[in-house]
């Protein structure tokens, strides 16, 4: 599960107003190489919740992203783009869980696939 | 400028929409921003039937024509991956149904007429391709009949009145000239009634790379599922969705990933979800799963695969306009039934609401309930309306039960979308599926969100009623007992679909 995905997921259990962001419990993190695509990164930049990405990245062990939302002009800097690319697409959570902080409900992540399926009483 | 487009004689409904979709992608409509209708001008050759493979199309310039028809594929996919940084430069997408796009130098119903036409074609359009330092070859092709090699050579010799100065090169010539012949046919030999015998002579501007199909065919794919999408149709879907590098494509019913493979081939980043975790996470083993499908062709792995229910998707509130295209084949309930979350017995009212005790929670496998097509399509449209960027495309299959003659169906509508194409593919005598392409034209407002929420609750409250109505499975598989006097009513008022529009075309 990549951080791009994590940035989009929340806990949609009945009764929960804001289930985002989910905390990452990382048991096994892997780095996988992904081809760099400038258009894709530019498109994604405006849709990402930056704080969630920066926090999640730290949990996965990559500390290079700035904490506050950077200015869009930073998209011209190759250095920033490489870091952004690395954090967004190359950090991979193989085993672990996504935890909803308020109730502690765990969404397990196995073989890189998060299981966001809800139980019958959460629907 | 007018070009002759010769289509492969298959999937007749899909030919023009695919072409127009690629034309839109390559900027054929950008020159005139006032046109709201993104359709090209098409013309049939004199006295030709609309189902004929020959169509004239008006395109702004030759570059666009070449882009649509060609594929500049640098050796293998492996190269494209490494060079994907250069994006659009190297991946040029083929209309998979376009046999060739030609600049016609002459046409006629006999060789004498053809000669006259070619001789009167302006020299400044011909001479640049006849120069002495170029290589060329002439290919003889025919539709609906076979011309023997001896006759082909004779016809090529017959074209010697054109002043070719270059050298003949059969393997990789710079310019290819085609001499295409078609006769007039009756309707009952399985081909469309082309009507007039026509001979065309033209210079090839571009042609499809059908070599894609043997590479990607399902026969040789590692991991298959019962409803894995056929390679040719998957490429058509990806072309309809205008998949290209830099775009994010999503499939909410990903299964074995066959549709995403086609989108990834065109360079798009892909993402998929499925409610069945065994398909998405486990596959049939460590070397036989969705990831290995992508690895088999050397394609960029999907950005993410997740287990999620499209009925209750896990997207964070406020997330919208993320995907450039959503391409999918929703479960119709005929061969693969849809499922959604929520206890089956709970929704039917058999048991009262229950709580899973805490100690049993970890290993608990939640039960799923049946998911009717109406609700599935409603959820898909809602997801697409919210998550597609403006101008993004939703491409999906919609099943219809066929009346023996006509197809009079109300396609799903949504205030955010405009339907730009519908293409029928007959699956059996009884039913067919239609590929719908919708473009997002209006933003997702709070009113639309509220209406969707109310509809969602309505489906939930009336679960049993929705499952009984519109049961497609029964319609498709019920035994066929036609009334005895049905045969007399065969000559109906509406024009029935021709025999060649059977399952194979």
Coordinates of C-alpha atoms in Angstrom, one line a residue:
Chain A
X1 CA 0.0 0.0 0.0
X2 CA 1.5 3.3 -1.1
X3 CA 1.1 6.6 0.6
X4 CA -0.9 7.9 -2.3
X5 CA -3.5 5.3 -1.4
X6 CA -3.3 6.0 2.3
X7 CA -4.0 9.7 1.5
X8 CA -7.3 8.7 0.0
X9 CA -8.6 6.3 2.6
X10 CA -10.7 6.9 5.7
X11 CA -12.8 4.9 8.0
X12 CA -16.4 5.0 6.7
X13 CA -18.0 3.2 9.6
X14 CA -21.6 4.3 10.4
X15 CA -21.6 7.2 12.8
X16 CA -18.1 8.3 12.0
X17 CA -17.9 11.9 10.7
X18 CA -14.3 12.2 9.9
X19 CA -12.4 9.0 9.7
X20 CA -9.3 10.6 8.1
X21 CA -6.3 10.2 8.4
X22 CA -5.8 6.7 9.6
X23 CA -2.7 6.0 11.6
X24 CA -0.2 3.6 10.2
X25 CA 1.0 0.7 12.1
X26 CA 4.0 -0.4 10.1
X27 CA 5.2 -3.9 10.5
X28 CA 7.1 -4.3 7.2
X29 CA 8.0 -1.4 4.9
X30 CA 9.5 -2.1 1.5
X31 CA 10.9 0.3 -1.0
X32 CA 10.0 -0.4 -4.6
X33 CA 11.3 1.6 -7.6
X34 CA 8.6 3.4 -9.7
X35 CA 9.3 5.3 -12.9
X36 CA 9.2 9.0 -12.5
X37 CA 6.4 10.8 -14.3
X38 CA 6.2 14.6 -14.0
X39 CA 2.7 15.1 -15.2
X40 CA 1.3 12.6 -12.8
X41 CA 3.1 14.2 -9.9
X42 CA 1.9 17.6 -10.8
X43 CA -1.7 16.3 -11.0
X44 CA -1.5 14.6 -7.7
X45 CA 0.1 17.4 -5.9
X46 CA -3.0 19.5 -5.8
X47 CA -5.2 16.7 -4.6
X48 CA -3.1 15.4 -1.7
X49 CA -3.7 16.3 1.9
X50 CA -0.2 17.4 2.7
X51 CA -0.1 17.0 6.4
X52 CA -1.4 13.5 6.3
X53 CA 1.3 12.6 3.7
X54 CA 4.1 14.2 5.7
X55 CA 3.0 12.4 9.0
X56 CA 2.5 9.1 7.3
X57 CA 5.9 9.4 5.6
X58 CA 7.5 9.9 8.9
X59 CA 5.9 6.8 10.3
X60 CA 7.2 4.8 7.4
X61 CA 10.7 6.1 8.1
X62 CA 11.2 8.8 5.5
X63 CA 11.7 12.2 7.0
X64 CA 12.5 14.4 4.1
X65 CA 9.2 16.0 3.4
X66 CA 8.5 19.5 4.7
X67 CA 5.8 19.7 7.4
X68 CA 3.7 22.6 6.1
X69 CA 2.1 22.6 2.7
X70 CA 4.7 23.8 0.3
X71 CA 4.1 26.5 -2.2
X72 CA 3.1 25.3 -5.7
X73 CA 6.3 26.9 -7.1
X74 CA 8.2 24.1 -5.5
X75 CA 7.0 21.8 -8.3
X76 CA 9.8 23.2 -10.5
X77 CA 12.5 22.0 -8.2
X78 CA 13.8 18.7 -9.3
X79 CA 15.0 17.9 -5.7
X80 CA 11.6 18.4 -4.2
X81 CA 10.0 16.3 -7.0
X82 CA 12.3 13.4 -6.3
X83 CA 11.5 13.5 -2.6
X84 CA 7.8 13.8 -3.3
X85 CA 7.9 11.0 -5.8
X86 CA 9.8 8.8 -3.4
X87 CA 7.4 9.4 -0.5
X88 CA 4.2 9.1 -2.6
X89 CA 5.0 6.1 -4.7
X90 CA 8.1 4.3 -3.7
X91 CA 7.4 3.6 0.0
X92 CA 5.3 0.5 0.3
X93 CA 3.6 -0.9 3.4
X94 CA 3.6 -4.7 2.9
X95 CA 2.4 -5.8 6.3
X96 CA 0.7 -3.8 9.0
X97 CA -2.5 -2.0 9.7
X98 CA -4.4 1.2 9.4
X99 CA -5.9 2.3 12.7
X100 CA -8.7 4.7 13.2
X101 CA -7.5 6.6 16.2
X102 CA -10.8 7.3 18.0
X103 CA -12.0 3.7 18.4
X104 CA -8.9 1.8 17.6
X105 CA -10.6 -0.1 14.8
X106 CA -7.8 -1.8 12.7
X107 CA -7.9 -2.2 9.0
X108 CA -5.3 -4.8 8.3
X109 CA -2.8 -4.6 5.5
X110 CA -1.6 -7.9 4.2
X111 CA 0.7 -8.5 1.2
X112 CA 0.4 -4.8 0.4
X113 CA -3.4 -4.8 0.2
X114 CA -5.5 -2.9 2.7
X115 CA -8.7 -4.5 3.7
X116 CA -11.2 -1.7 4.0
X117 CA -14.2 -3.9 4.2
X118 CA -16.7 -3.2 6.9
X119 CA -18.3 -5.6 9.4
X120 CA -22.1 -6.0 9.4
X121 CA -22.6 -3.8 12.3
X122 CA -20.6 -1.0 10.9
X123 CA -22.7 -0.5 7.9
Chain B
X1 CA -8.7 17.0 -45.3
X2 CA -10.5 13.8 -46.3
X3 CA -8.9 10.4 -45.6
X4 CA -10.2 7.0 -46.3
X5 CA -10.4 4.9 -43.1
X6 CA -10.6 1.2 -43.6
X7 CA -11.7 -0.6 -40.5
X8 CA -11.3 -4.2 -39.5
X9 CA -14.6 -5.8 -40.0
X10 CA -15.3 -6.6 -36.3
X11 CA -17.2 -5.0 -33.5
X12 CA -18.9 -2.6 -35.9
X13 CA -20.5 -0.3 -33.3
X14 CA -17.1 0.3 -31.7
X15 CA -15.2 1.5 -34.7
X16 CA -16.2 5.1 -35.0
X17 CA -16.5 5.9 -31.3
X18 CA -12.9 4.6 -30.8
X19 CA -11.7 6.7 -33.7
X20 CA -13.4 9.9 -32.4
X21 CA -12.2 9.3 -28.9
X22 CA -8.6 9.2 -30.2
X23 CA -9.2 12.2 -32.4
X24 CA -10.3 14.1 -29.3
X25 CA -7.2 13.0 -27.5
X26 CA -4.9 14.1 -30.2
X27 CA -6.4 17.5 -30.5
X28 CA -8.6 17.2 -33.6
X29 CA -11.2 19.3 -31.9
X30 CA -9.1 21.9 -30.3
X31 CA -8.9 24.1 -33.3
X32 CA -12.5 25.1 -33.0
X33 CA -13.4 25.6 -29.3
X34 CA -16.9 26.7 -30.2
X35 CA -18.0 23.2 -31.4
X36 CA -19.7 21.5 -28.5
X37 CA -20.3 18.4 -30.4
X38 CA -17.0 16.4 -30.6
X39 CA -17.8 14.3 -33.6
X40 CA -15.9 14.1 -36.8
X41 CA -17.3 14.4 -40.2
X42 CA -17.8 11.0 -41.9
X43 CA -18.8 10.2 -45.4
X44 CA -19.6 6.9 -47.0
X45 CA -18.2 6.0 -50.4
X46 CA -20.7 6.2 -53.2
X47 CA -23.6 3.8 -52.6
X48 CA -21.9 2.0 -49.7
X49 CA -23.9 0.5 -46.8
X50 CA -23.1 2.1 -43.3
X51 CA -21.8 -1.2 -42.1
X52 CA -19.1 -1.3 -44.8
X53 CA -15.5 -1.1 -43.5
X54 CA -14.8 1.9 -45.8
X55 CA -15.5 5.3 -44.5
X56 CA -14.1 8.7 -45.4
X57 CA -13.3 11.0 -42.5
X58 CA -12.3 14.6 -42.4
X59 CA -9.3 15.3 -40.2
X60 CA -7.5 18.7 -39.7
X61 CA -4.0 17.5 -40.7
X62 CA -1.9 14.5 -41.4
X63 CA -0.1 14.4 -38.1
X64 CA -3.3 13.8 -36.2
X65 CA -4.3 11.2 -38.8
X66 CA -1.0 9.4 -38.3
X67 CA -1.2 9.6 -34.5
X68 CA -4.6 8.1 -34.5
X69 CA -3.8 5.2 -36.8
X70 CA -0.2 4.5 -35.9
X71 CA 1.7 3.1 -33.1
X72 CA 5.3 4.2 -32.7
X73 CA 6.3 1.5 -30.4
X74 CA 10.0 1.5 -29.6
X75 CA 10.7 -2.2 -29.7
X76 CA 9.2 -3.7 -26.6
X77 CA 7.2 -2.4 -23.8
X78 CA 10.3 -2.6 -21.7
X79 CA 11.7 0.4 -23.5
X80 CA 8.6 2.4 -23.1
X81 CA 8.8 1.9 -19.3
X82 CA 12.2 3.3 -19.1
X83 CA 11.4 6.2 -21.4
X84 CA 8.0 6.9 -19.8
X85 CA 9.6 10.0 -18.4
X86 CA 9.3 11.4 -21.9
X87 CA 5.6 10.6 -21.8
X88 CA 3.7 11.5 -24.9
X89 CA 6.7 11.6 -27.1
X90 CA 7.1 7.9 -27.6
X91 CA 3.7 6.3 -27.0
X92 CA 1.4 7.0 -29.8
X93 CA -1.8 5.1 -29.6
X94 CA -3.4 3.0 -32.2
X95 CA -7.0 2.7 -33.0
X96 CA -7.1 -1.0 -32.6
X97 CA -9.9 -1.4 -35.1
X98 CA -8.3 0.8 -37.8
X99 CA -6.8 -1.3 -40.5
X100 CA -5.4 1.7 -42.3
X101 CA -5.9 5.4 -42.9
X102 CA -5.2 6.4 -46.5
X103 CA -4.9 9.6 -48.5
X104 CA -6.9 8.6 -51.6
X105 CA -5.3 9.4 -54.9
X106 CA -8.2 8.0 -56.9
X107 CA -11.3 5.8 -56.7
X108 CA -13.6 4.4 -59.3
X109 CA -15.8 1.5 -60.2
X110 CA -13.4 0.2 -62.8
X111 CA -9.7 0.4 -63.5
X112 CA -10.2 2.9 -66.3
X113 CA -12.1 5.2 -64.0
X114 CA -9.4 4.7 -61.4
X115 CA -6.7 5.7 -63.9
X116 CA -8.6 8.8 -64.8
X117 CA -9.1 9.8 -61.2
X118 CA -5.4 9.2 -60.3
X119 CA -4.2 11.2 -63.3
X120 CA -6.4 14.1 -62.4
X121 CA -5.3 14.1 -58.7
X122 CA -3.0 17.2 -58.1
X123 CA 0.6 16.6 -58.7
X124 CA 1.8 18.5 -55.7
X125 CA 0.1 15.9 -53.5
X126 CA 1.7 13.0 -55.5
X127 CA 5.2 14.0 -56.5
X128 CA 6.7 14.3 -53.0
X129 CA 6.1 10.6 -52.5
X130 CA 7.4 9.4 -55.8
X131 CA 10.9 10.8 -55.6
X132 CA 13.9 8.8 -56.8
X133 CA 15.5 8.6 -53.3
X134 CA 12.5 7.0 -51.6
X135 CA 11.5 3.4 -51.2
X136 CA 8.0 2.1 -51.7
X137 CA 5.7 -0.8 -52.3
X138 CA 2.2 -1.4 -53.6
X139 CA 0.0 -3.7 -51.6
X140 CA -3.2 -5.2 -53.2
X141 CA -6.0 -5.8 -50.7
X142 CA -9.6 -6.8 -51.1
X143 CA -12.7 -6.9 -49.0
X144 CA -14.8 -10.0 -49.1
X145 CA -12.9 -11.9 -51.7
X146 CA -9.4 -13.3 -52.3
X147 CA -7.2 -12.2 -55.2
X148 CA -4.7 -14.7 -56.3
X149 CA -1.0 -13.8 -56.2
X150 CA -0.8 -13.9 -60.0
X151 CA -3.7 -11.4 -60.3
X152 CA -2.3 -9.2 -57.6
X153 CA 1.0 -8.9 -59.6
X154 CA -1.0 -8.1 -62.7
X155 CA -2.9 -5.4 -61.0
X156 CA 0.4 -3.9 -59.6
X157 CA 1.8 -3.9 -63.1
X158 CA -1.3 -2.1 -64.3
X159 CA -0.5 0.8 -62.1
X160 CA 2.7 1.6 -64.0
X161 CA 1.2 4.8 -65.4
X162 CA 2.0 6.4 -62.1
X163 CA 5.5 7.8 -62.4
X164 CA 7.2 5.9 -59.5
X165 CA 10.8 6.9 -59.5
X166 CA 11.9 5.3 -56.2
X167 CA 13.1 1.9 -55.4
X168 CA 10.8 -1.0 -54.5
X169 CA 11.4 -2.3 -50.9
X170 CA 9.1 -4.9 -49.6
X171 CA 10.1 -5.1 -46.0
X172 CA 10.2 -1.6 -44.6
X173 CA 9.4 0.9 -47.3
X174 CA 9.1 4.6 -46.6
X175 CA 5.8 4.8 -48.5
X176 CA 3.1 2.2 -48.8
X177 CA 0.5 2.4 -51.5
X178 CA -2.6 0.3 -51.3
X179 CA -4.9 -0.8 -54.1
X180 CA -8.1 -1.9 -52.4
X181 CA -10.9 -3.6 -54.2
X182 CA -14.4 -4.5 -53.2
X183 CA -17.3 -6.0 -55.1
X184 CA -21.0 -5.6 -54.7
X185 CA -22.5 -8.2 -52.4
X186 CA -25.8 -9.7 -51.5
X187 CA -26.7 -9.5 -47.8
X188 CA -26.8 -13.3 -47.2
X189 CA -23.2 -14.3 -47.7
X190 CA -22.4 -12.9 -44.2
X191 CA -20.9 -9.6 -45.3
X192 CA -22.5 -6.2 -45.3
X193 CA -24.1 -5.3 -48.6
X194 CA -21.4 -2.9 -49.9
X195 CA -23.6 -2.2 -52.9
X196 CA -21.2 -0.7 -55.5
X197 CA -18.0 -2.3 -56.8
X198 CA -15.3 0.2 -55.8
X199 CA -11.6 0.3 -56.3
X200 CA -9.4 2.7 -54.2
X201 CA -5.8 3.7 -54.6
X202 CA -4.1 5.6 -51.9
X203 CA -1.0 6.3 -49.8
X204 CA -1.0 4.9 -46.3
X205 CA -0.8 7.5 -43.6
X206 CA -1.1 5.1 -40.7
X207 CA -2.2 1.6 -39.7
X208 CA -3.0 -0.2 -36.5
X209 CA -0.6 -2.5 -34.8
X210 CA -2.6 -5.6 -34.4
X211 CA 0.5 -7.4 -33.0
X212 CA -0.7 -6.1 -29.7
X213 CA -3.4 -8.7 -29.6
X214 CA -1.4 -11.9 -29.8
X215 CA 0.9 -10.5 -27.1
X216 CA -1.9 -9.6 -24.7
X217 CA -4.4 -12.3 -25.5
X218 CA -6.0 -14.0 -22.6
X219 CA -4.8 -17.5 -23.7
X220 CA -1.3 -16.7 -22.5
X221 CA -2.1 -14.7 -19.5
X222 CA -0.9 -16.0 -16.1
X223 CA -3.8 -15.1 -13.9
X224 CA -7.3 -15.3 -15.3
X225 CA -10.7 -15.1 -13.8
X226 CA -14.1 -16.1 -15.2
X227 CA -14.9 -12.6 -16.4
X228 CA -11.5 -11.4 -17.4
X229 CA -11.9 -8.9 -20.1
X230 CA -10.9 -9.9 -23.6
X231 CA -7.7 -8.1 -24.8
X232 CA -9.2 -6.5 -27.8
X233 CA -12.2 -5.1 -25.9
X234 CA -9.9 -4.0 -23.1
X235 CA -7.9 -1.9 -25.5
X236 CA -11.0 -0.5 -27.0
X237 CA -12.1 0.5 -23.5
X238 CA -8.7 2.1 -22.7
X239 CA -8.9 4.0 -26.0
X240 CA -12.4 5.2 -25.2
X241 CA -11.2 6.4 -21.8
X242 CA -8.2 8.1 -23.5
X243 CA -5.6 6.5 -21.2
X244 CA -2.2 7.9 -21.5
X245 CA 0.9 8.6 -19.4
X246 CA 0.4 10.9 -16.5
X247 CA -3.3 9.9 -16.0
X248 CA -4.7 8.0 -13.1
X249 CA -7.2 5.3 -14.1
X250 CA -9.4 3.5 -11.6
X251 CA -11.3 0.2 -11.8
X252 CA -13.7 -0.4 -8.9
X253 CA -14.3 -4.0 -10.0
X254 CA -10.8 -4.9 -10.8
X255 CA -10.9 -8.7 -10.5
X256 CA -7.8 -10.0 -12.2
X257 CA -6.9 -6.6 -13.6
X258 CA -7.4 -7.3 -17.3
X259 CA -8.8 -3.8 -18.0
X260 CA -6.0 -2.1 -16.1
X261 CA -3.4 -4.0 -18.1
X262 CA -4.7 -2.4 -21.2
X263 CA -4.7 1.1 -19.6
X264 CA -1.2 0.5 -18.2
X265 CA 0.0 -0.5 -21.7
X266 CA -0.9 3.0 -22.8
X267 CA 1.2 4.4 -19.9
X268 CA -1.5 5.4 -17.4
X269 CA -1.1 4.9 -13.7
X270 CA -3.7 2.4 -12.5
X271 CA -5.6 1.7 -9.4
X272 CA -8.1 -1.0 -8.6
X273 CA -10.4 -2.3 -5.9
X274 CA -12.5 -5.4 -5.5
X275 CA -14.7 -6.7 -2.8
X276 CA -13.3 -10.2 -3.0
X277 CA -10.0 -10.2 -1.2
X278 CA -8.9 -13.6 -2.5
X279 CA -8.8 -12.3 -6.0
X280 CA -7.0 -9.1 -5.2
X281 CA -4.5 -10.1 -2.5
X282 CA -3.9 -13.8 -2.9
X283 CA -4.6 -14.7 -6.5
X284 CA -3.7 -18.3 -7.0
X285 CA -0.3 -18.1 -5.5
X286 CA 2.7 -15.9 -5.3
X287 CA 3.4 -16.1 -9.0
X288 CA -0.2 -16.1 -10.2
X289 CA -2.0 -13.0 -9.1
X290 CA -2.8 -9.5 -10.3
X291 CA 0.8 -8.3 -9.9
X292 CA 2.2 -11.1 -11.9
X293 CA -0.2 -10.2 -14.8
X294 CA 1.5 -6.8 -15.0
X295 CA 4.9 -8.3 -14.6
X296 CA 4.3 -10.7 -17.4
X297 CA 4.1 -7.8 -19.9
X298 CA 6.6 -5.6 -18.2
X299 CA 4.0 -3.0 -17.3
X300 CA 4.1 -0.4 -14.6
X301 CA 2.5 -2.0 -11.5
X302 CA -0.8 -0.6 -10.3
X303 CA -0.3 2.2 -7.8
X304 CA -2.6 0.4 -5.4
X305 CA -5.0 -2.5 -5.1
X306 CA -7.4 -2.6 -2.3
X307 CA -10.3 -4.5 -0.9
X308 CA -13.2 -2.2 -0.8
X309 CA -16.9 -2.1 -1.4
X310 CA -18.0 0.3 -4.0
X311 CA -21.4 0.6 -2.2
X312 CA -19.6 2.0 0.9
X313 CA -16.3 3.2 -0.4
X314 CA -13.5 4.1 2.0
X315 CA -12.6 7.5 0.4
X316 CA -12.0 10.3 2.8
X317 CA -14.7 13.0 2.9
X318 CA -13.7 15.9 0.8
X319 CA -11.8 13.8 -1.7
X320 CA -12.9 14.6 -5.2
X321 CA -11.7 15.0 -8.7
X322 CA -8.8 12.6 -8.4
X323 CA -9.2 10.1 -11.3
X324 CA -8.8 10.9 -14.9
X325 CA -10.8 7.9 -16.0
X326 CA -12.8 5.1 -14.5
X327 CA -13.0 2.0 -16.7
X328 CA -14.8 -1.1 -15.5
X329 CA -17.0 -4.0 -16.2
X330 CA -19.5 -4.1 -13.3
X331 CA -21.0 -7.4 -12.2
X332 CA -24.4 -7.8 -14.0
X333 CA -25.5 -10.8 -12.0
X334 CA -25.4 -13.1 -15.0
X335 CA -22.1 -14.9 -14.8
X336 CA -20.6 -13.1 -11.8
X337 CA -23.0 -11.7 -9.2
X338 CA -22.2 -8.5 -7.5
X339 CA -21.8 -8.3 -3.7
X340 CA -21.9 -5.5 -1.2
X341 CA -21.3 -5.2 2.5
X342 CA -23.9 -5.7 5.0
X343 CA -25.2 -9.0 6.3
X344 CA -27.3 -10.8 3.7
X345 CA -29.8 -12.0 6.3
X346 CA -29.8 -8.6 8.0
X347 CA -30.8 -6.8 4.9
X348 CA -33.5 -9.3 4.1
X349 CA -34.9 -8.9 7.6
X350 CA -34.3 -12.6 8.5
X351 CA -32.2 -11.7 11.5
X352 CA -32.2 -8.5 13.7
X353 CA -29.2 -6.2 13.9
X354 CA -26.3 -7.9 15.7
X355 CA -22.9 -7.0 17.0
X356 CA -19.9 -9.1 16.4
X357 CA -18.4 -9.9 19.9
X358 CA -15.0 -8.4 20.4
X359 CA -13.2 -11.6 20.9
X360 CA -14.4 -12.9 17.5
X361 CA -13.7 -9.7 15.7
X362 CA -10.2 -10.4 14.5
X363 CA -10.8 -13.5 12.5
X364 CA -14.3 -12.4 11.4
X365 CA -15.1 -12.6 7.8
X366 CA -18.1 -10.2 7.3
X367 CA -20.9 -11.6 5.2
X368 CA -21.9 -9.9 2.0
X369 CA -25.3 -9.3 0.5
X370 CA -26.4 -9.5 -3.1
X371 CA -26.0 -6.4 -5.1
X372 CA -28.5 -5.7 -7.8
X373 CA -27.5 -4.0 -11.1
X374 CA -29.6 -0.9 -10.5
X375 CA -27.9 -0.1 -7.3
X376 CA -24.5 -1.1 -8.7
X377 CA -24.8 1.4 -11.5
X378 CA -26.2 4.1 -9.2
X379 CA -23.1 3.7 -7.0
X380 CA -20.8 3.7 -10.0
X381 CA -22.3 6.9 -11.3
X382 CA -22.1 8.5 -7.9
X383 CA -18.5 7.5 -7.5
X384 CA -17.6 8.8 -10.9
X385 CA -19.5 12.1 -10.5
X386 CA -17.5 12.8 -7.4
X387 CA -14.1 11.4 -8.2
X388 CA -13.5 12.2 -11.8
X389 CA -11.8 15.3 -12.9
X390 CA -13.9 17.7 -15.1
X391 CA -13.8 16.2 -18.6
X392 CA -12.8 12.8 -17.2
X393 CA -14.4 9.7 -18.8
X394 CA -16.4 6.9 -17.3
X395 CA -16.3 3.8 -19.5
X396 CA -18.3 0.8 -18.5
X397 CA -20.4 -2.1 -19.8
X398 CA -24.1 -2.2 -19.4
X399 CA -26.1 -5.3 -20.1
X400 CA -29.4 -5.3 -22.0
X401 CA -31.8 -8.0 -22.8
X402 CA -32.4 -8.1 -26.5
X403 CA -35.7 -7.9 -28.1
X404 CA -35.5 -9.9 -31.3
X405 CA -35.3 -6.8 -33.4
X406 CA -34.6 -3.6 -31.7
X407 CA -32.6 -2.2 -28.9
X408 CA -34.8 0.3 -27.2
X409 CA -33.2 1.0 -23.9
X410 CA -32.9 3.8 -21.5
X411 CA -29.3 4.2 -20.5
X412 CA -28.4 5.3 -17.0
X413 CA -28.4 9.1 -16.7
X414 CA -26.7 11.5 -14.3
X415 CA -26.8 15.3 -14.2
X416 CA -22.9 15.4 -14.1
X417 CA -22.5 13.3 -17.3
X418 CA -23.0 13.5 -21.0
X419 CA -23.2 10.2 -22.9
X420 CA -20.8 10.4 -25.8
X421 CA -20.9 6.8 -27.2
X422 CA -22.7 3.6 -26.9
X423 CA -21.5 0.4 -28.7
X424 CA -23.3 -2.8 -28.6
X425 CA -21.6 -6.2 -28.4
X426 CA -23.9 -9.1 -28.9
X427 CA -23.2 -11.9 -26.4
X428 CA -26.0 -14.2 -27.3
X429 CA -29.3 -14.3 -29.0
X430 CA -30.8 -13.2 -25.7
X431 CA -28.7 -10.4 -24.5
X432 CA -25.9 -8.1 -25.3
X433 CA -23.7 -5.6 -23.5
X434 CA -23.2 -2.0 -24.4
X435 CA -20.1 -0.1 -23.8
X436 CA -21.1 3.3 -22.5
X437 CA -18.7 6.3 -22.5
X438 CA -19.7 9.3 -20.4
X439 CA -17.8 12.5 -20.0
X440 CA -18.1 14.6 -16.9
X441 CA -19.4 18.0 -17.7
X442 CA -20.7 19.4 -14.4
X443 CA -19.2 19.5 -10.9
X444 CA -20.5 17.4 -8.0
X445 CA -22.7 19.6 -5.9
X446 CA -24.1 19.2 -2.5
X447 CA -27.6 18.7 -3.9
X448 CA -26.4 15.8 -6.0
X449 CA -24.6 14.3 -3.0
X450 CA -27.8 14.6 -0.9
X451 CA -30.0 13.0 -3.6
X452 CA -27.5 10.1 -3.9
X453 CA -27.5 9.6 -0.2
X454 CA -31.3 9.4 -0.2
X455 CA -31.3 6.9 -3.1
X456 CA -28.6 4.8 -1.3
X457 CA -30.9 4.5 1.8
X458 CA -33.9 3.6 -0.4
X459 CA -31.9 0.7 -1.9
X460 CA -31.0 -0.4 1.5
X461 CA -34.6 -0.2 2.9
X462 CA -36.1 -2.0 -0.1
X463 CA -33.4 -4.6 -0.6
X464 CA -35.7 -7.5 -1.3
X465 CA -37.9 -5.6 -3.8
X466 CA -34.8 -4.5 -5.8
X467 CA -33.4 -8.0 -6.0
X468 CA -36.5 -9.4 -7.5
X469 CA -37.1 -6.8 -10.1
X470 CA -34.9 -6.8 -13.2
X471 CA -33.3 -10.2 -12.6
X472 CA -31.1 -10.4 -15.6
X473 CA -29.9 -13.9 -14.8
X474 CA -33.4 -15.3 -15.2
X475 CA -33.9 -13.5 -18.4
X476 CA -30.7 -14.8 -19.9
X477 CA -30.8 -18.4 -18.8
X478 CA -34.5 -19.2 -18.8
X479 CA -35.5 -21.8 -21.4
X480 CA -36.7 -20.6 -24.7
X481 CA -40.3 -21.4 -25.6
X482 CA -41.3 -19.2 -28.6
X483 CA -45.0 -19.0 -29.4
X484 CA -46.0 -21.1 -32.5
X485 CA -47.3 -18.1 -34.4
X486 CA -44.1 -16.2 -33.8
X487 CA -42.7 -17.2 -37.2
X488 CA -45.4 -15.3 -39.0
X489 CA -44.5 -12.1 -37.2
X490 CA -40.9 -12.2 -38.3
X491 CA -41.3 -9.6 -40.9
X492 CA -41.5 -6.8 -38.4
X493 CA -41.7 -3.1 -39.1
X494 CA -38.3 -2.4 -37.7
X495 CA -35.2 -3.3 -39.8
X496 CA -33.7 -6.4 -38.0
X497 CA -29.9 -6.5 -37.4
X498 CA -28.2 -8.2 -40.3
X499 CA -26.8 -11.7 -40.0
X500 CA -23.2 -10.5 -40.2
X501 CA -23.9 -8.6 -37.0
X502 CA -23.9 -11.8 -35.1
X503 CA -21.6 -12.8 -32.3
X504 CA -18.5 -12.6 -34.4
X505 CA -18.7 -9.1 -35.7

